[in-house]
Amino acid sequence: MAFVRTSRVFLRPHVLSLARSVRSCGSSERKAGVIVGVYNDGTENTFTDAADHINEQSSGNLVRLMQYGGSLKAGKSRVLYGVSDEFPVVSVVGLGEQNQNYDPIEERDESKEAIRTAVAAGYRSLGDLGLKSIQVDPCGDGEAAAEGALLAAFKYQDLKSKKKESPAVTCLSQNDQGWTRGATFAEGQNIARRLMETPANILTPTNFAQEAVNCLEGLGVEVMPRTYEWAKERNMNSFLSVTRGSGEPPVFLELSYRGKRFTDEKPLAIVGKGVTFDTGGISLKPSANMDKMRADMGGAACTVGSIFIAAALGLPINIKGFIPLCENMPGSIATKPGDVVVASNGKSIQIDNTDAEGRLILADALHYASQHSPRAMVNMATLTGAMAVSLGSGATGVFCNSKAVWDAMHKAGTVTGDRVWKMPLWKHYSSQVTDCWLADVNNQGKHKPAGGSCTAASFLKEFVSCDHWMHMDIAGVMENKDEVSYLGKGMSGRPTRTVATFAELIASGQTGL
Ligand code: BES
Ligand code: ZN
Ligand code: ZN
């Protein structure tokens, strides 16, 4: 398998796509717009410093024009024209109450979330005006403002012959360090969104590997694509059982980021499910919405996105990424219900449902990752429809054998607003997969569909030998309709920013991991 290291195969390097469209929107007649924040306690509007500055610069025009509309609710925007020569188009956005912070019921930093939401609303309000550029008020937290603007700016249009031009988005205050960080976090999540959205005929396992090369190698991350033969030599028969029905060769990607280059510090391992299309195999899925299964590599995409962020920030930590990639198709030599395979850790698996393929590819990946003695191990997988039933898109459901990992990931979610919710990893569920007629473990819970997410997690546990492990079932957060307003409609790239923040917390030495 040949991998081009400098140029693209089918897709253009995504990292540059936003920047390129920004640079190419050249007409000098097109105007600049600005987004500024305003707090509101229910009765009174209070300007941020930037809004104050524009008001003074326009001899009080901002206050005058705002009066016509009354108070501005949180998350809403109001576009004002002709404020001044310097600021002809201003979108004023509602930040809600001033001095918000961590809310223990919502389990997130409400100030950051209000800024992301408001700035995104501002970006959308200016979206169709054909502006050349948009400057954004950092609203006291440039990181959150950049995330709101750049996550809202994401559009998947790689396959459109006519692409809409996007305005350049910059921070109103120069050299805002928070803004630069937030832009990196948003870019990592947008990488994951783009990979998830890409159709499966284009993003095959081989092309996913090429995309990982394009995204990561420039940042010094080593990308090692392993072949079928490599996996066969390691007895990864559980992984390979899934790929039998497909003509596309599987790839096992191994990523290495060495932020602690000169030490042999143990790595953080991130494992991502990379099913580039899930038909269900012989246990074929119904055809309605099957197209969404192009995003069944969401775990893999978020792994690439979060390692991108870690490398771009230069986090002082070693990270290894492990991504089994394949298609789940019903070909003539596909795995059949009732087949038994022996995984690389020696455990035999009865495959009663070929649509429960994510756990099969992860079994070998988790065993392989465990062999690297990671300081902590996290896996992300669009694993069960049951997860979407239980939590919807509110949070990623997480299953964990370590309080330290839970504490750190929970904290990360409060910062990013992309939250996690703890689910049980009890023996109660283990016995429902280990009580198996033909083999050591069944790939489907005995009392299906009851507790489907919990039995799936228990299955994975059988292949983990690491005391600090977390399984993140991201099926429920895979796609955004309108629930998270700053993301817009489409594949979400969640929880890329949370996992990157988790890595940063570990690197900072605050977690005991
Ligand atoms: N990829 C699916 C899970 C999924 C469903 C992700 C909807 C995102 C949205 C997974 O491979 C699957 O099909 N799981 C089965 C397991 C069952 C057969 C035990 C499921 O959830 O139905
Ligand atoms: Zn499936
Ligand atoms: Zn799947």
Coordinates of C-alpha atoms and ligand atoms in Angstrom, one line a residue:
M1 CA 0.0 0.0 0.0
A2 CA 1.6 3.3 -1.1
F3 CA 1.0 6.4 1.0
V4 CA 1.6 9.8 -0.5
R5 CA 3.1 12.0 2.3
T6 CA 2.9 15.4 0.8
S7 CA 0.0 15.6 -1.6
R8 CA -3.6 14.4 -1.4
V9 CA -5.2 11.3 -2.9
F10 CA -8.8 12.3 -3.4
L11 CA -9.5 15.0 -0.9
R12 CA -7.8 18.2 -0.4
P13 CA -6.0 18.6 3.0
H14 CA -8.8 19.7 5.2
V15 CA -6.6 21.8 7.5
L16 CA -6.2 24.3 4.8
S17 CA -9.7 24.3 3.4
L18 CA -11.1 27.0 5.6
A19 CA -8.0 29.1 5.3
R20 CA -8.0 28.8 1.6
S21 CA -11.6 29.8 1.1
V22 CA -10.9 32.7 3.4
R23 CA -7.9 33.9 1.3
S24 CA -9.7 33.6 -2.0
C25 CA -12.6 36.0 -1.2
G26 CA -10.8 39.1 -2.5
S27 CA -13.1 41.9 -3.6
S28 CA -12.1 45.2 -2.0
E29 CA -15.7 46.5 -2.1
R30 CA -16.9 43.9 0.3
K31 CA -17.3 45.2 3.8
A32 CA -16.0 44.0 7.1
G33 CA -18.4 43.1 9.9
V34 CA -18.0 42.9 13.6
I35 CA -19.6 40.9 16.4
V36 CA -19.8 42.4 19.9
G37 CA -21.3 41.1 23.1
V38 CA -23.8 42.6 25.4
Y39 CA -24.8 41.2 28.9
N40 CA -28.4 41.4 30.0
D41 CA -29.7 40.7 33.5
G42 CA -33.3 40.6 32.3
T43 CA -33.9 44.3 32.1
E44 CA -30.7 46.2 31.2
N45 CA -28.1 45.8 28.5
T46 CA -24.5 46.2 29.6
F47 CA -21.8 46.5 27.0
T48 CA -18.5 44.5 26.9
D49 CA -15.3 46.6 26.6
A50 CA -15.3 46.2 22.9
A51 CA -18.9 47.3 22.5
D52 CA -18.2 50.3 24.7
H53 CA -15.3 51.1 22.5
I54 CA -17.4 51.0 19.3
N55 CA -20.1 53.1 21.1
E56 CA -17.5 55.8 21.9
Q57 CA -15.9 55.7 18.5
S58 CA -19.4 56.1 16.9
S59 CA -20.4 59.0 19.2
G60 CA -23.0 56.9 21.0
N61 CA -24.6 55.4 17.9
L62 CA -24.5 51.8 19.3
V63 CA -26.5 52.8 22.4
R64 CA -28.9 54.8 20.3
L65 CA -29.5 52.0 17.7
M66 CA -29.8 49.4 20.4
Q67 CA -32.6 51.3 22.2
Y68 CA -35.0 50.6 19.3
G69 CA -34.9 46.9 20.1
G70 CA -35.0 46.8 23.9
S71 CA -33.1 44.1 25.8
L72 CA -31.2 41.4 24.0
K73 CA -31.8 37.8 25.1
A74 CA -28.9 35.4 25.6
G75 CA -27.9 33.6 22.4
K76 CA -29.8 36.1 20.2
S77 CA -28.3 38.6 17.8
R78 CA -29.2 42.0 16.3
V79 CA -27.6 43.4 13.2
L80 CA -27.1 47.1 13.2
Y81 CA -26.1 48.9 9.9
G82 CA -24.3 52.3 9.6
V83 CA -23.0 52.4 13.1
S84 CA -19.9 54.3 11.9
D85 CA -17.5 54.4 8.9
E86 CA -15.1 52.1 10.7
F87 CA -17.9 49.7 11.8
P88 CA -20.6 49.8 9.1
V89 CA -22.1 46.4 10.0
V90 CA -22.3 45.3 13.7
S91 CA -23.9 42.2 15.0
V92 CA -24.7 42.7 18.7
V93 CA -25.0 39.3 20.5
G94 CA -26.6 38.5 23.9
L95 CA -24.3 36.9 26.5
G96 CA -27.0 36.7 29.2
E97 CA -26.0 37.5 32.8
Q98 CA -22.6 38.8 33.6
N99 CA -20.2 36.8 35.9
Q100 CA -21.7 33.4 35.1
N101 CA -19.5 30.4 35.9
Y102 CA -19.6 26.7 36.7
D103 CA -23.2 25.5 37.2
P104 CA -23.3 22.2 39.3
I105 CA -26.7 21.2 37.8
E106 CA -25.7 21.8 34.2
E107 CA -22.2 20.5 35.0
R108 CA -20.5 23.0 32.7
D109 CA -19.0 26.5 32.6
E110 CA -22.0 28.6 31.7
S111 CA -20.0 31.6 30.9
K112 CA -18.0 29.9 28.2
E113 CA -21.1 28.2 26.8
A114 CA -22.9 31.6 26.6
I115 CA -20.0 33.1 24.7
R116 CA -19.8 30.2 22.2
T117 CA -23.6 30.3 21.6
A118 CA -23.8 34.1 21.3
V119 CA -20.8 34.4 18.9
A120 CA -22.1 31.6 16.8
A121 CA -25.4 33.4 16.5
G122 CA -23.6 36.5 15.5
Y123 CA -21.6 34.7 12.9
R124 CA -24.8 33.3 11.4
S125 CA -26.5 36.7 11.4
L126 CA -23.7 38.0 9.2
G127 CA -23.4 34.9 7.1
D128 CA -25.3 35.9 4.0
L129 CA -24.2 39.5 3.8
G130 CA -21.2 38.6 1.6
L131 CA -18.8 40.2 4.1
K132 CA -15.0 40.1 3.4
S133 CA -14.1 39.6 7.0
I134 CA -15.7 39.3 10.5
Q135 CA -13.9 40.6 13.6
V136 CA -15.0 39.0 16.9
D137 CA -15.2 40.6 20.4
P138 CA -13.4 38.0 22.7
C139 CA -16.2 38.8 25.2
G140 CA -13.7 38.2 28.1
D141 CA -12.8 34.7 26.9
G142 CA -11.1 34.6 23.5
E143 CA -10.9 30.8 23.5
A144 CA -14.7 30.4 23.8
A145 CA -15.3 33.2 21.3
A146 CA -13.0 31.5 18.7
E147 CA -14.7 28.2 19.3
G148 CA -18.2 29.7 18.8
A149 CA -17.2 31.5 15.6
L150 CA -15.1 28.8 13.9
L151 CA -17.4 25.9 14.8
A152 CA -20.3 27.9 13.4
A153 CA -18.3 28.7 10.3
F154 CA -17.7 25.1 9.4
K155 CA -19.4 24.0 6.2
Y156 CA -18.8 20.7 4.4
Q157 CA -18.7 21.6 0.8
D158 CA -15.7 19.6 -0.5
L159 CA -17.9 17.9 -3.1
K160 CA -19.8 20.9 -4.3
S161 CA -18.7 22.4 -7.6
K162 CA -19.7 25.9 -6.5
K163 CA -18.4 26.6 -3.0
K164 CA -19.8 29.4 -0.9
E165 CA -17.1 31.9 0.1
S166 CA -16.6 32.4 3.9
P167 CA -15.5 35.6 5.5
A168 CA -12.1 35.7 7.3
V169 CA -12.8 35.4 11.0
T170 CA -10.4 37.2 13.4
C171 CA -10.3 38.5 16.9
L172 CA -11.0 42.2 17.6
S173 CA -8.2 42.3 20.1
Q174 CA -4.7 41.5 18.7
N175 CA -2.5 38.7 20.0
D176 CA -5.3 37.2 22.1
Q177 CA -3.7 33.9 23.2
G178 CA -7.0 32.4 24.2
W179 CA -8.3 33.1 20.6
T180 CA -5.4 31.1 19.1
R181 CA -6.0 28.2 21.5
G182 CA -9.8 28.2 20.8
A183 CA -9.1 28.3 17.0
T184 CA -7.0 25.2 17.4
F185 CA -9.6 23.4 19.4
A186 CA -12.3 24.3 16.8
E187 CA -10.0 23.2 14.0
G188 CA -9.5 19.8 15.6
Q189 CA -13.3 19.3 15.9
N190 CA -13.8 20.5 12.4
I191 CA -11.3 17.9 11.1
A192 CA -13.4 15.2 12.8
R193 CA -16.6 16.7 11.4
R194 CA -15.2 16.7 7.9
L195 CA -14.0 13.1 8.1
M196 CA -17.3 12.0 9.5
E197 CA -19.3 13.8 6.8
T198 CA -17.3 12.5 3.9
P199 CA -19.1 9.7 1.9
A200 CA -17.9 6.2 2.4
N201 CA -17.1 5.6 -1.2
I202 CA -14.5 8.4 -0.9
L203 CA -13.4 7.8 2.7
T204 CA -12.4 4.2 2.5
P205 CA -10.0 2.7 5.2
T206 CA -7.1 3.4 2.9
N207 CA -8.1 7.0 2.2
F208 CA -8.8 7.6 5.9
A209 CA -5.2 6.6 6.5
Q210 CA -4.1 9.1 3.8
E211 CA -6.2 11.8 5.5
A212 CA -4.5 11.1 8.8
V213 CA -1.2 11.5 7.1
N214 CA -2.3 14.8 5.6
C215 CA -3.6 16.2 8.9
L216 CA -1.0 15.0 11.3
E217 CA 2.4 14.5 9.7
G218 CA 3.1 18.2 9.3
L219 CA 2.8 18.5 13.1
G220 CA 5.4 15.8 13.7
V221 CA 2.9 13.0 14.5
E222 CA 4.1 9.7 13.1
V223 CA 1.3 7.9 11.1
M224 CA 1.9 4.1 10.6
P225 CA -0.7 2.3 8.5
R226 CA -0.6 -1.4 9.1
T227 CA -1.9 -4.0 6.6
Y228 CA -4.1 -7.0 6.6
E229 CA -1.0 -9.3 6.9
W230 CA 0.3 -7.3 9.9
A231 CA -3.1 -7.8 11.7
K232 CA -3.2 -11.5 10.7
E233 CA 0.3 -12.1 12.1
R234 CA -0.9 -10.7 15.4
N235 CA -4.0 -12.9 15.4
M236 CA -6.4 -10.0 15.2
N237 CA -9.1 -12.4 14.1
S238 CA -11.9 -10.4 15.8
F239 CA -11.0 -7.3 13.8
L240 CA -10.5 -9.2 10.6
S241 CA -13.8 -11.1 10.9
V242 CA -15.6 -7.8 10.3
T243 CA -13.8 -7.0 7.1
R244 CA -14.5 -10.3 5.4
G245 CA -17.6 -9.2 3.6
S246 CA -15.9 -6.1 2.0
G247 CA -13.7 -5.7 -1.0
E248 CA -11.9 -2.8 0.7
P249 CA -8.7 -3.8 2.4
P250 CA -8.7 -3.1 6.2
V251 CA -6.0 -0.8 7.7
F252 CA -4.8 -0.6 11.3
L253 CA -3.5 2.9 11.9
E254 CA -1.0 3.6 14.7
L255 CA -0.3 7.2 15.5
S256 CA 2.5 8.5 17.7
Y257 CA 2.8 12.0 19.1
R258 CA 5.8 12.5 21.3
G259 CA 5.4 15.7 23.2
K260 CA 7.9 14.3 25.8
R261 CA 10.4 13.4 23.2
F262 CA 13.4 12.9 25.4
T263 CA 11.7 10.8 28.0
D264 CA 10.3 7.3 28.0
E265 CA 7.2 8.5 29.8
K266 CA 4.2 6.1 29.2
P267 CA 1.8 7.3 26.6
L268 CA -1.9 8.2 26.8
A269 CA -3.6 5.7 24.5
I270 CA -6.6 6.8 22.4
V271 CA -8.4 4.1 20.5
G272 CA -11.1 5.0 17.9
K273 CA -13.7 2.8 16.1
G274 CA -13.1 3.2 12.4
V275 CA -15.9 1.5 10.6
T276 CA -16.0 3.6 7.4
F277 CA -19.4 2.1 6.6
D278 CA -21.7 -0.1 8.7
T279 CA -24.3 -2.0 6.7
G280 CA -24.8 -4.4 9.6
G281 CA -23.2 -7.2 7.6
I282 CA -25.3 -10.3 7.3
S283 CA -27.4 -9.0 10.2
L284 CA -28.3 -6.2 7.7
K285 CA -29.6 -2.9 8.9
P286 CA -32.9 -1.5 7.7
S287 CA -32.3 0.9 4.8
A288 CA -33.9 4.0 6.4
N289 CA -31.1 6.4 7.4
M290 CA -28.4 3.8 6.6
D291 CA -26.4 6.6 4.9
K292 CA -25.6 8.0 8.4
M293 CA -23.4 4.9 8.9
R294 CA -20.8 6.7 6.8
A295 CA -20.0 8.4 10.2
D296 CA -19.5 5.0 12.0
M297 CA -15.8 6.0 11.9
G298 CA -16.6 8.9 14.3
G299 CA -14.4 7.5 17.0
A300 CA -11.5 7.3 14.6
A301 CA -12.2 10.8 13.4
C302 CA -12.3 12.3 16.9
T303 CA -9.0 10.4 17.6
V304 CA -7.3 12.2 14.7
G305 CA -8.9 15.5 15.7
S306 CA -7.9 15.3 19.4
I307 CA -4.3 14.3 18.5
F308 CA -4.2 17.2 16.0
I309 CA -5.1 19.6 18.9
A310 CA -2.5 18.0 21.3
A311 CA 0.2 18.3 18.6
A312 CA -0.8 21.8 17.5
L313 CA -0.7 23.0 21.1
G314 CA 2.6 21.1 21.6
L315 CA 1.2 19.5 24.8
P316 CA 4.0 18.0 26.9
I317 CA 2.7 14.4 26.8
N318 CA 3.2 11.3 24.7
I319 CA 0.1 10.0 23.0
K320 CA -0.5 6.9 20.9
G321 CA -3.5 6.5 18.7
F322 CA -4.9 3.1 17.6
I323 CA -7.5 3.1 14.8
P324 CA -8.8 -0.2 13.3
L325 CA -10.4 0.7 10.0
C326 CA -12.7 -1.4 7.8
E327 CA -16.1 -1.7 6.2
N328 CA -18.9 -3.9 7.6
M329 CA -20.5 -5.4 4.4
P330 CA -22.6 -8.5 3.7
G331 CA -20.3 -10.1 1.1
S332 CA -20.2 -13.8 0.1
I333 CA -17.6 -14.8 2.6
A334 CA -18.8 -12.4 5.3
T335 CA -19.0 -13.6 8.9
K336 CA -22.3 -15.3 9.6
P337 CA -24.3 -15.2 12.9
G338 CA -23.1 -18.0 15.1
D339 CA -19.5 -18.0 13.8
V340 CA -16.8 -18.1 16.4
V341 CA -13.4 -16.4 16.2
V342 CA -10.4 -16.2 18.5
A343 CA -9.2 -12.7 19.3
S344 CA -5.6 -11.7 19.8
N345 CA -5.8 -12.0 23.6
G346 CA -6.8 -15.7 23.2
K347 CA -10.5 -15.3 24.1
S348 CA -13.1 -16.9 21.7
I349 CA -16.0 -14.9 20.6
Q350 CA -19.4 -16.1 19.4
I351 CA -20.6 -13.6 16.8
D352 CA -24.4 -13.8 17.1
N353 CA -25.0 -10.4 15.5
T354 CA -22.7 -9.1 12.8
D355 CA -24.1 -5.6 13.3
A356 CA -22.4 -5.5 16.7
E357 CA -19.1 -5.1 14.8
G358 CA -17.7 -2.1 16.6
R359 CA -16.9 -4.2 19.7
L360 CA -15.2 -6.8 17.5
I361 CA -12.7 -4.4 15.9
L362 CA -12.1 -2.7 19.3
A363 CA -11.5 -6.0 21.1
D364 CA -8.2 -6.5 19.2
A365 CA -7.4 -2.7 19.2
L366 CA -7.8 -2.5 23.0
H367 CA -5.7 -5.6 23.6
Y368 CA -3.0 -4.2 21.3
A369 CA -3.1 -0.7 22.9
S370 CA -3.0 -2.3 26.4
Q371 CA 0.3 -4.0 25.4
H372 CA 1.9 -0.5 25.2
S373 CA 1.4 -0.1 29.0
P374 CA -0.4 3.2 28.6
R375 CA -0.7 5.6 31.7
A376 CA -4.4 5.8 30.7
M377 CA -6.5 4.5 27.8
V378 CA -9.6 6.1 26.3
N379 CA -11.6 4.7 23.4
M380 CA -14.3 6.5 21.4
A381 CA -16.9 4.5 19.4
T382 CA -20.2 5.0 17.8
L383 CA -21.0 1.7 19.5
T384 CA -24.7 1.3 20.3
G385 CA -28.1 2.7 19.1
A386 CA -29.1 2.2 22.8
M387 CA -26.8 5.0 23.8
A388 CA -28.8 7.5 21.6
V389 CA -32.0 6.2 23.2
S390 CA -30.8 6.7 26.8
L391 CA -29.0 10.1 26.7
G392 CA -29.9 11.5 23.3
S393 CA -27.3 14.0 22.3
G394 CA -27.0 15.5 25.8
A395 CA -23.7 13.9 26.6
T396 CA -21.3 11.1 25.7
G397 CA -22.1 8.0 27.8
V398 CA -18.9 6.9 29.5
F399 CA -17.9 3.6 31.2
C400 CA -14.9 3.6 33.4
N401 CA -12.7 1.4 35.6
S402 CA -10.8 4.4 37.2
K403 CA -12.0 7.3 39.3
A404 CA -9.0 9.4 38.2
V405 CA -9.9 9.0 34.6
W406 CA -13.6 9.8 35.3
D407 CA -12.7 12.9 37.4
A408 CA -10.4 14.2 34.6
M409 CA -12.8 13.6 31.7
H410 CA -15.7 15.0 33.7
K411 CA -13.7 18.1 34.4
A412 CA -12.7 18.4 30.7
G413 CA -16.4 18.2 29.7
T414 CA -17.3 21.1 32.1
V415 CA -14.7 23.3 30.4
T416 CA -15.6 22.4 26.7
G417 CA -19.4 22.2 27.3
D418 CA -19.2 18.8 25.4
R419 CA -20.1 16.8 28.5
V420 CA -19.8 13.2 29.6
W421 CA -22.3 11.2 31.7
K422 CA -21.2 8.2 33.8
M423 CA -22.7 4.8 33.0
P424 CA -22.2 1.5 34.9
L425 CA -19.5 -1.0 34.2
W426 CA -20.7 -3.7 36.6
K427 CA -20.3 -7.5 36.7
H428 CA -24.1 -7.5 36.4
Y429 CA -23.6 -6.8 32.7
S430 CA -20.4 -8.9 32.3
S431 CA -22.2 -12.1 33.0
Q432 CA -24.7 -11.3 30.3
V433 CA -21.9 -11.5 27.7
T434 CA -19.8 -14.2 29.2
D435 CA -22.7 -16.6 29.6
C436 CA -22.1 -17.9 26.1
W437 CA -23.1 -21.2 24.4
L438 CA -20.2 -21.8 22.0
A439 CA -17.4 -19.5 23.1
D440 CA -15.9 -17.4 26.0
V441 CA -17.9 -14.3 25.2
N442 CA -20.9 -13.4 23.0
N443 CA -20.9 -10.2 21.0
Q444 CA -24.5 -9.6 22.0
G445 CA -26.0 -9.3 25.5
K446 CA -28.1 -12.3 26.7
H447 CA -31.1 -10.0 27.5
K448 CA -30.9 -7.9 24.4
P449 CA -32.0 -5.2 23.8
A450 CA -32.1 -4.4 27.5
G451 CA -29.0 -2.5 28.7
G452 CA -27.4 -2.7 25.2
S453 CA -24.8 0.1 25.9
C454 CA -23.8 -1.5 29.2
T455 CA -23.4 -5.0 27.8
A456 CA -21.4 -3.6 24.9
A457 CA -19.1 -1.8 27.4
S458 CA -18.7 -5.1 29.4
F459 CA -17.8 -6.9 26.3
L460 CA -14.9 -4.4 25.6
K461 CA -13.8 -4.8 29.2
E462 CA -12.9 -8.4 28.5
F463 CA -10.1 -7.2 26.2
V464 CA -8.7 -4.4 28.3
S465 CA -5.7 -4.8 30.6
C466 CA -5.2 -1.2 31.8
D467 CA -6.2 0.1 35.2
H468 CA -7.1 3.5 33.9
W469 CA -9.5 2.9 31.0
M470 CA -12.6 4.7 29.8
H471 CA -15.0 3.7 27.0
M472 CA -16.9 6.6 25.4
D473 CA -20.0 5.6 23.5
I474 CA -20.5 8.5 21.1
A475 CA -23.4 7.1 19.1
G476 CA -25.8 9.6 20.6
V477 CA -23.7 12.6 19.9
M478 CA -22.6 11.5 16.5
E479 CA -24.9 14.0 14.7
N480 CA -26.2 17.4 15.5
K481 CA -29.6 18.5 14.3
D482 CA -30.1 21.8 16.2
E483 CA -29.4 20.7 19.8
V484 CA -26.0 22.4 20.0
S485 CA -26.6 25.7 18.3
Y486 CA -23.0 26.6 17.6
L487 CA -22.4 23.4 15.7
G488 CA -25.3 23.6 13.2
K489 CA -26.7 20.6 11.3
G490 CA -24.5 17.7 10.4
M491 CA -21.9 15.3 11.8
S492 CA -20.7 16.8 15.1
G493 CA -17.1 15.8 15.7
R494 CA -18.0 15.4 19.4
P495 CA -16.2 14.8 21.8
T496 CA -12.9 15.9 20.2
R497 CA -12.4 19.0 22.3
T498 CA -13.2 17.2 25.5
V499 CA -10.6 14.4 24.8
A500 CA -8.0 17.0 23.9
T501 CA -8.7 18.9 27.1
F502 CA -8.4 15.6 29.0
A503 CA -5.0 15.1 27.5
E504 CA -4.0 18.6 28.5
L505 CA -5.2 18.0 32.1
I506 CA -3.0 14.9 32.3
A507 CA -0.1 16.7 30.8
S508 CA -0.5 19.5 33.4
G509 CA 0.1 16.9 36.1
Q510 CA -3.2 17.6 37.9
T511 CA -4.9 14.2 37.5
G512 CA -2.6 11.7 39.2
L513 CA -2.6 9.7 35.9
Ligands
BES1 N1 -22.8 1.6 14.5 C1 -23.9 1.0 15.2 C2 -24.4 1.8 16.3 C3 -25.0 3.2 15.9 C4 -26.4 3.3 15.7 C5 -24.3 4.3 15.9 C6 -26.9 4.5 15.4 C7 -24.8 5.5 15.6 C8 -26.2 5.6 15.4 C9 -23.4 -0.3 15.8 O1 -22.4 -1.0 15.0 C10 -24.6 -1.2 15.9 O2 -25.2 -1.5 14.9 N2 -24.9 -1.7 17.1 C11 -26.0 -2.5 17.3 C12 -25.7 -3.5 18.4 C13 -26.7 -4.6 18.6 C14 -26.8 -5.4 17.3 C15 -26.3 -5.5 19.7 C16 -27.2 -1.6 17.8 O3 -27.0 -0.6 18.5 O4 -28.3 -1.9 17.4
ZN2 ZN -23.2 -2.2 13.5
ZN3 ZN -21.2 0.2 13.8

